């Protein structure tokens, strides 16, 4: 069967080009690799080589033609024993999305039918939290200790798990999260790095591709911006790009968001940033129990997990069940408090404000259902929607910037999926749309506050 | 601490002119010696006061003191001329005072008040003065190295003969962008002086634990950038190296690296207990190599100044610092409307 020779794409951005010259004529024999034509793109003049062996049966696009679309048929190659009269039954040389019924001119705009886009997998396949047996002792634990315990337990259980980062070993962690780990696991598994985020993140991802289970600590996530290329281009995409052959089972963890008075370069929430990226999971716990259970899950997860902690929460104490192996499902929200009048969705340090607002509101007779998202990606929307169906009102609370925030994402999806249940516009509360100022008064103004949440709840419930 | 370029008793006996090179040190005349003394003392007293105000809750966030390293920035600055630019990291108070920025404005920025250089919006780590050619004040370790190289690019582009001085720490010296910048600076012969302030530690990590090559003056080797190790505790040695480096840059020979061997007396920031080094180590540096004491000893020995003269200088410096602290505590916070200004033009 005659073979169509198509206009090749000669650069990633090329859509059309000029067929400047034919180096073979109709009737000429060509071998694979022979230069048959020259093509001018926007960037350069390129030679076109024959891929198959045969005889040029017909030249479809004459030399000098401009604006020849990529994938248009430029000539037809006859195989042994074929003649020009066979042309028309031509099979396309692959890739062959372009049509070529008419022998006289290319019609690249007549595109092949677009296959239906495959449906994205259904979200929230996460299991429910494991039940905590009756009579389990609850131990008051700081988030700091919970994180350390999670790492220590997983390192004991799996020799491939190791921790690396700035000041994680001898200094015991800049925020003392890795306290005691060097002493227990030694310098092979608790590794101090120089201040070279881009480099050690790449090293971590490489080690994960080779099958180890790195935990990479960023002193704060502000410094992960030095390394964000390796996180997104290497860690998040390798599984997909390798057709599933290899991924990067790695945890990137550290303090995220504003601390106190550390200014614009050290006070940013990355929840929305990373939640944008397919190929990542993004976890942002509030309580110590969630910090422990979810960090253990993150370390076991075969995917890259961004684990966003908060410096202010490190010292907060919560009950953590005393269990041998307390692991929580990634991708599952937790109903922090049940209520019927209005739903508040928050996560991480945002919960700190929300919890206080809920208390205040309950004094005013407003019964809030407070949902702690816990995981930003994959997002447990069903839990949110179920709640909104009950309350008809939704307020989201977070510390990050307002544009393209986690809250706006939730709002979009809720109005798409539960529009009929809403009794008021959704209000999204976020940090102000400014770099974090240093001055104490301005910093306070830049952060979300309890009064804002109370006002928002009053607004959506139409209470004066 | 390498003291290979520090003065011998003999060399101290024959003061020479201000910029003369003599075995790696500049022999300071009386005036220069006194100037260096005043400048370094101002930084020392200012930082001590900042430490106090931090303790009292007037200063928040991160605050990194420069105590111990004063000779580096003072010696460098004495070799610069108007229009030369300075850029550094977050340990920046000394650099600002040395470039002639007002103590009041720096201290008020530390307390987050409207009279601060960034009108209270930047804080300790993020302060700038276009007027004094001080380009910050940067909180991200290593960023200032590329930025400083960009300042040099602008000088070359404009064809002026100004140089830029980019200060960074021994820890910062391992960041990738430092070497990307070195390459371009050498390739394009940019007039930039790279100052590695090697105070032996990056937070709690000693150079031995962070650096495969801890002689930072050699770090430009593969780009053909010359480098020198300098006794950064001796302001005359710093000055001598600075003069040489400035001449190199101004004459179009491209970048140069000066590794200043120095030491910080305090913890990394106010919250660092500094358990990674011994008290003895700190004490030894203070008693044997203190940059200010060295100048003081020479001034007294050569009878350039009496104890009383020095006390009078100290009093003046303390007054400036006390005034800045008063101002910084009483100056109002920025107006709330400032929250939304200066985001875009
Ligand atoms: C990219 C980045 N990573 C980490 C930090 C946190 N950090 C601030 S200062 C510092 C140590 C820097 O040490 P060095 O460069 O030697 O300067 P020194 O503090 O000794 O003046 C670290 C790790 C940061 N600010 N930026
Ligand atoms: Mg250092």
PDB file of C-alpha atoms in Angstrom, chain A residues 105-231:
ATOM      1  CA  UNK A 105      -4.249  19.610  -1.598  1.00  0.00           C
ATOM      2  CA  UNK A 106      -3.785  18.997   2.032  1.00  0.00           C
ATOM      3  CA  UNK A 107      -6.721  19.719   4.318  1.00  0.00           C
ATOM      4  CA  UNK A 108      -5.198  19.696   7.706  1.00  0.00           C
ATOM      5  CA  UNK A 109      -8.069  21.595   9.244  1.00  0.00           C
ATOM      6  CA  UNK A 110     -10.339  18.614   8.728  1.00  0.00           C
ATOM      7  CA  UNK A 111      -9.207  17.101  11.962  1.00  0.00           C
ATOM      8  CA  UNK A 112      -9.864  13.550  12.996  1.00  0.00           C
ATOM      9  CA  UNK A 113     -12.733  13.206  15.453  1.00  0.00           C
ATOM     10  CA  UNK A 114     -11.635  13.964  18.974  1.00  0.00           C
ATOM     11  CA  UNK A 115     -11.888  10.911  21.153  1.00  0.00           C
ATOM     12  CA  UNK A 116     -13.985  11.402  24.219  1.00  0.00           C
ATOM     13  CA  UNK A 117     -11.771  12.512  27.096  1.00  0.00           C
ATOM     14  CA  UNK A 118     -11.407   9.754  29.637  1.00  0.00           C
ATOM     15  CA  UNK A 119     -13.147  10.462  32.850  1.00  0.00           C
ATOM     16  CA  UNK A 120     -10.941  11.481  35.730  1.00  0.00           C
ATOM     17  CA  UNK A 121     -10.958   8.836  38.396  1.00  0.00           C
ATOM     18  CA  UNK A 122     -13.570   9.196  41.057  1.00  0.00           C
ATOM     19  CA  UNK A 123     -12.212  11.014  44.051  1.00  0.00           C
ATOM     20  CA  UNK A 124     -12.300  10.148  47.661  1.00  0.00           C
ATOM     21  CA  UNK A 125     -11.740   6.471  47.607  1.00  0.00           C
ATOM     22  CA  UNK A 126     -10.077   6.963  50.966  1.00  0.00           C
ATOM     23  CA  UNK A 127     -11.210   4.687  53.722  1.00  0.00           C
ATOM     24  CA  UNK A 128     -12.716   6.025  56.887  1.00  0.00           C
ATOM     25  CA  UNK A 129     -10.528   6.659  59.907  1.00  0.00           C
ATOM     26  CA  UNK A 130      -9.654   3.475  61.737  1.00  0.00           C
ATOM     27  CA  UNK A 131     -11.817   3.012  64.760  1.00  0.00           C
ATOM     28  CA  UNK A 132     -10.059   3.584  68.016  1.00  0.00           C
ATOM     29  CA  UNK A 133     -10.857   0.683  70.357  1.00  0.00           C
ATOM     30  CA  UNK A 134     -12.809   1.574  73.471  1.00  0.00           C
ATOM     31  CA  UNK A 135     -10.609   2.208  76.426  1.00  0.00           C
ATOM     32  CA  UNK A 136      -7.622   3.309  74.322  1.00  0.00           C
ATOM     33  CA  UNK A 137      -5.483   5.616  76.381  1.00  0.00           C
ATOM     34  CA  UNK A 138      -5.317   9.164  75.012  1.00  0.00           C
ATOM     35  CA  UNK A 139      -2.027  10.931  75.530  1.00  0.00           C
ATOM     36  CA  UNK A 140      -1.669  14.698  75.419  1.00  0.00           C
ATOM     37  CA  UNK A 141       0.977  15.207  72.746  1.00  0.00           C
ATOM     38  CA  UNK A 142       2.313  18.261  70.957  1.00  0.00           C
ATOM     39  CA  UNK A 143       2.217  18.360  67.185  1.00  0.00           C
ATOM     40  CA  UNK A 144       6.008  18.498  67.373  1.00  0.00           C
ATOM     41  CA  UNK A 145       6.220  15.222  69.272  1.00  0.00           C
ATOM     42  CA  UNK A 146       3.579  13.594  67.122  1.00  0.00           C
ATOM     43  CA  UNK A 147       5.562  14.321  63.962  1.00  0.00           C
ATOM     44  CA  UNK A 148       8.738  12.981  65.510  1.00  0.00           C
ATOM     45  CA  UNK A 149       6.962   9.849  66.736  1.00  0.00           C
ATOM     46  CA  UNK A 150       5.493   9.227  63.297  1.00  0.00           C
ATOM     47  CA  UNK A 151       8.914   9.407  61.678  1.00  0.00           C
ATOM     48  CA  UNK A 152      10.553   7.290  64.349  1.00  0.00           C
ATOM     49  CA  UNK A 153       7.908   4.553  64.087  1.00  0.00           C
ATOM     50  CA  UNK A 154       8.145   4.416  60.311  1.00  0.00           C
ATOM     51  CA  UNK A 155      11.938   4.415  60.406  1.00  0.00           C
ATOM     52  CA  UNK A 156      11.856   1.510  62.836  1.00  0.00           C
ATOM     53  CA  UNK A 157       9.459  -0.349  60.581  1.00  0.00           C
ATOM     54  CA  UNK A 158      11.220   0.280  57.293  1.00  0.00           C
ATOM     55  CA  UNK A 159      14.949   0.420  56.813  1.00  0.00           C
ATOM     56  CA  UNK A 160      14.487   2.319  53.550  1.00  0.00           C
ATOM     57  CA  UNK A 161      13.005   5.334  55.281  1.00  0.00           C
ATOM     58  CA  UNK A 162      15.499   8.096  55.977  1.00  0.00           C
ATOM     59  CA  UNK A 163      15.354  11.781  56.833  1.00  0.00           C
ATOM     60  CA  UNK A 164      17.393  14.497  55.193  1.00  0.00           C
ATOM     61  CA  UNK A 165      17.451  18.262  55.436  1.00  0.00           C
ATOM     62  CA  UNK A 166      19.145  21.277  56.962  1.00  0.00           C
ATOM     63  CA  UNK A 167      19.935  20.928  60.664  1.00  0.00           C
ATOM     64  CA  UNK A 168      17.857  17.757  61.043  1.00  0.00           C
ATOM     65  CA  UNK A 169      20.580  15.667  62.685  1.00  0.00           C
ATOM     66  CA  UNK A 170      23.077  17.235  65.052  1.00  0.00           C
ATOM     67  CA  UNK A 171      21.016  20.335  65.746  1.00  0.00           C
ATOM     68  CA  UNK A 172      17.963  18.102  66.288  1.00  0.00           C
ATOM     69  CA  UNK A 173      15.939  20.114  63.792  1.00  0.00           C
ATOM     70  CA  UNK A 174      15.697  23.867  63.427  1.00  0.00           C
ATOM     71  CA  UNK A 175      12.254  23.557  65.044  1.00  0.00           C
ATOM     72  CA  UNK A 176      13.224  20.462  67.016  1.00  0.00           C
ATOM     73  CA  UNK A 177      11.002  18.116  65.072  1.00  0.00           C
ATOM     74  CA  UNK A 178      13.710  15.505  64.618  1.00  0.00           C
ATOM     75  CA  UNK A 179      14.719  15.471  68.269  1.00  0.00           C
ATOM     76  CA  UNK A 180      16.458  12.223  69.169  1.00  0.00           C
ATOM     77  CA  UNK A 181      16.324  10.732  65.688  1.00  0.00           C
ATOM     78  CA  UNK A 182      20.060  11.010  65.050  1.00  0.00           C
ATOM     79  CA  UNK A 183      20.711   9.307  68.378  1.00  0.00           C
ATOM     80  CA  UNK A 184      18.384   6.433  67.577  1.00  0.00           C
ATOM     81  CA  UNK A 185      19.017   5.932  63.867  1.00  0.00           C
ATOM     82  CA  UNK A 186      22.514   7.288  63.302  1.00  0.00           C
ATOM     83  CA  UNK A 187      23.990   9.546  60.660  1.00  0.00           C
ATOM     84  CA  UNK A 188      23.298   7.137  57.795  1.00  0.00           C
ATOM     85  CA  UNK A 189      19.563   7.634  58.167  1.00  0.00           C
ATOM     86  CA  UNK A 190      19.374  11.124  59.609  1.00  0.00           C
ATOM     87  CA  UNK A 191      21.329  13.260  57.204  1.00  0.00           C
ATOM     88  CA  UNK A 192      22.369  16.881  57.632  1.00  0.00           C
ATOM     89  CA  UNK A 193      22.585  18.658  54.301  1.00  0.00           C
ATOM     90  CA  UNK A 194      24.260  21.905  53.315  1.00  0.00           C
ATOM     91  CA  UNK A 195      21.928  24.815  52.463  1.00  0.00           C
ATOM     92  CA  UNK A 196      21.306  23.577  48.949  1.00  0.00           C
ATOM     93  CA  UNK A 197      17.606  22.923  48.596  1.00  0.00           C
ATOM     94  CA  UNK A 198      17.493  22.413  44.876  1.00  0.00           C
ATOM     95  CA  UNK A 199      20.326  19.915  45.045  1.00  0.00           C
ATOM     96  CA  UNK A 200      19.221  17.837  48.002  1.00  0.00           C
ATOM     97  CA  UNK A 201      15.633  17.750  46.797  1.00  0.00           C
ATOM     98  CA  UNK A 202      16.828  16.317  43.524  1.00  0.00           C
ATOM     99  CA  UNK A 203      18.974  13.842  45.434  1.00  0.00           C
ATOM    100  CA  UNK A 204      15.941  12.858  47.479  1.00  0.00           C
ATOM    101  CA  UNK A 205      13.809  12.348  44.390  1.00  0.00           C
ATOM    102  CA  UNK A 206      16.565  10.333  42.747  1.00  0.00           C
ATOM    103  CA  UNK A 207      16.880   8.152  45.814  1.00  0.00           C
ATOM    104  CA  UNK A 208      13.111   7.662  45.780  1.00  0.00           C
ATOM    105  CA  UNK A 209      13.220   6.665  42.111  1.00  0.00           C
ATOM    106  CA  UNK A 210      15.795   4.076  43.137  1.00  0.00           C
ATOM    107  CA  UNK A 211      13.352   2.718  45.691  1.00  0.00           C
ATOM    108  CA  UNK A 212      14.325   4.397  48.952  1.00  0.00           C
ATOM    109  CA  UNK A 213      11.731   6.251  51.021  1.00  0.00           C
ATOM    110  CA  UNK A 214      13.137   9.690  51.709  1.00  0.00           C
ATOM    111  CA  UNK A 215      11.598  12.216  54.036  1.00  0.00           C
ATOM    112  CA  UNK A 216      12.938  15.575  52.938  1.00  0.00           C
ATOM    113  CA  UNK A 217      12.577  18.283  55.548  1.00  0.00           C
ATOM    114  CA  UNK A 218      12.513  21.883  54.435  1.00  0.00           C
ATOM    115  CA  UNK A 219      13.457  24.159  57.270  1.00  0.00           C
ATOM    116  CA  UNK A 220      10.403  26.027  56.093  1.00  0.00           C
ATOM    117  CA  UNK A 221       8.451  25.637  52.874  1.00  0.00           C
ATOM    118  CA  UNK A 222       9.542  29.104  51.844  1.00  0.00           C
ATOM    119  CA  UNK A 223      12.896  27.557  51.031  1.00  0.00           C
ATOM    120  CA  UNK A 224      11.288  24.779  49.012  1.00  0.00           C
ATOM    121  CA  UNK A 225      10.766  27.430  46.360  1.00  0.00           C
ATOM    122  CA  UNK A 226      14.472  26.930  45.605  1.00  0.00           C
ATOM    123  CA  UNK A 227      13.572  23.316  44.905  1.00  0.00           C
ATOM    124  CA  UNK A 228      10.095  23.537  43.468  1.00  0.00           C
ATOM    125  CA  UNK A 229      11.284  22.473  40.049  1.00  0.00           C
ATOM    126  CA  UNK A 230      12.482  19.108  41.347  1.00  0.00           C
ATOM    127  CA  UNK A 231       9.281  18.678  43.334  1.00  0.00           C
TER     128      UNK A 231
END
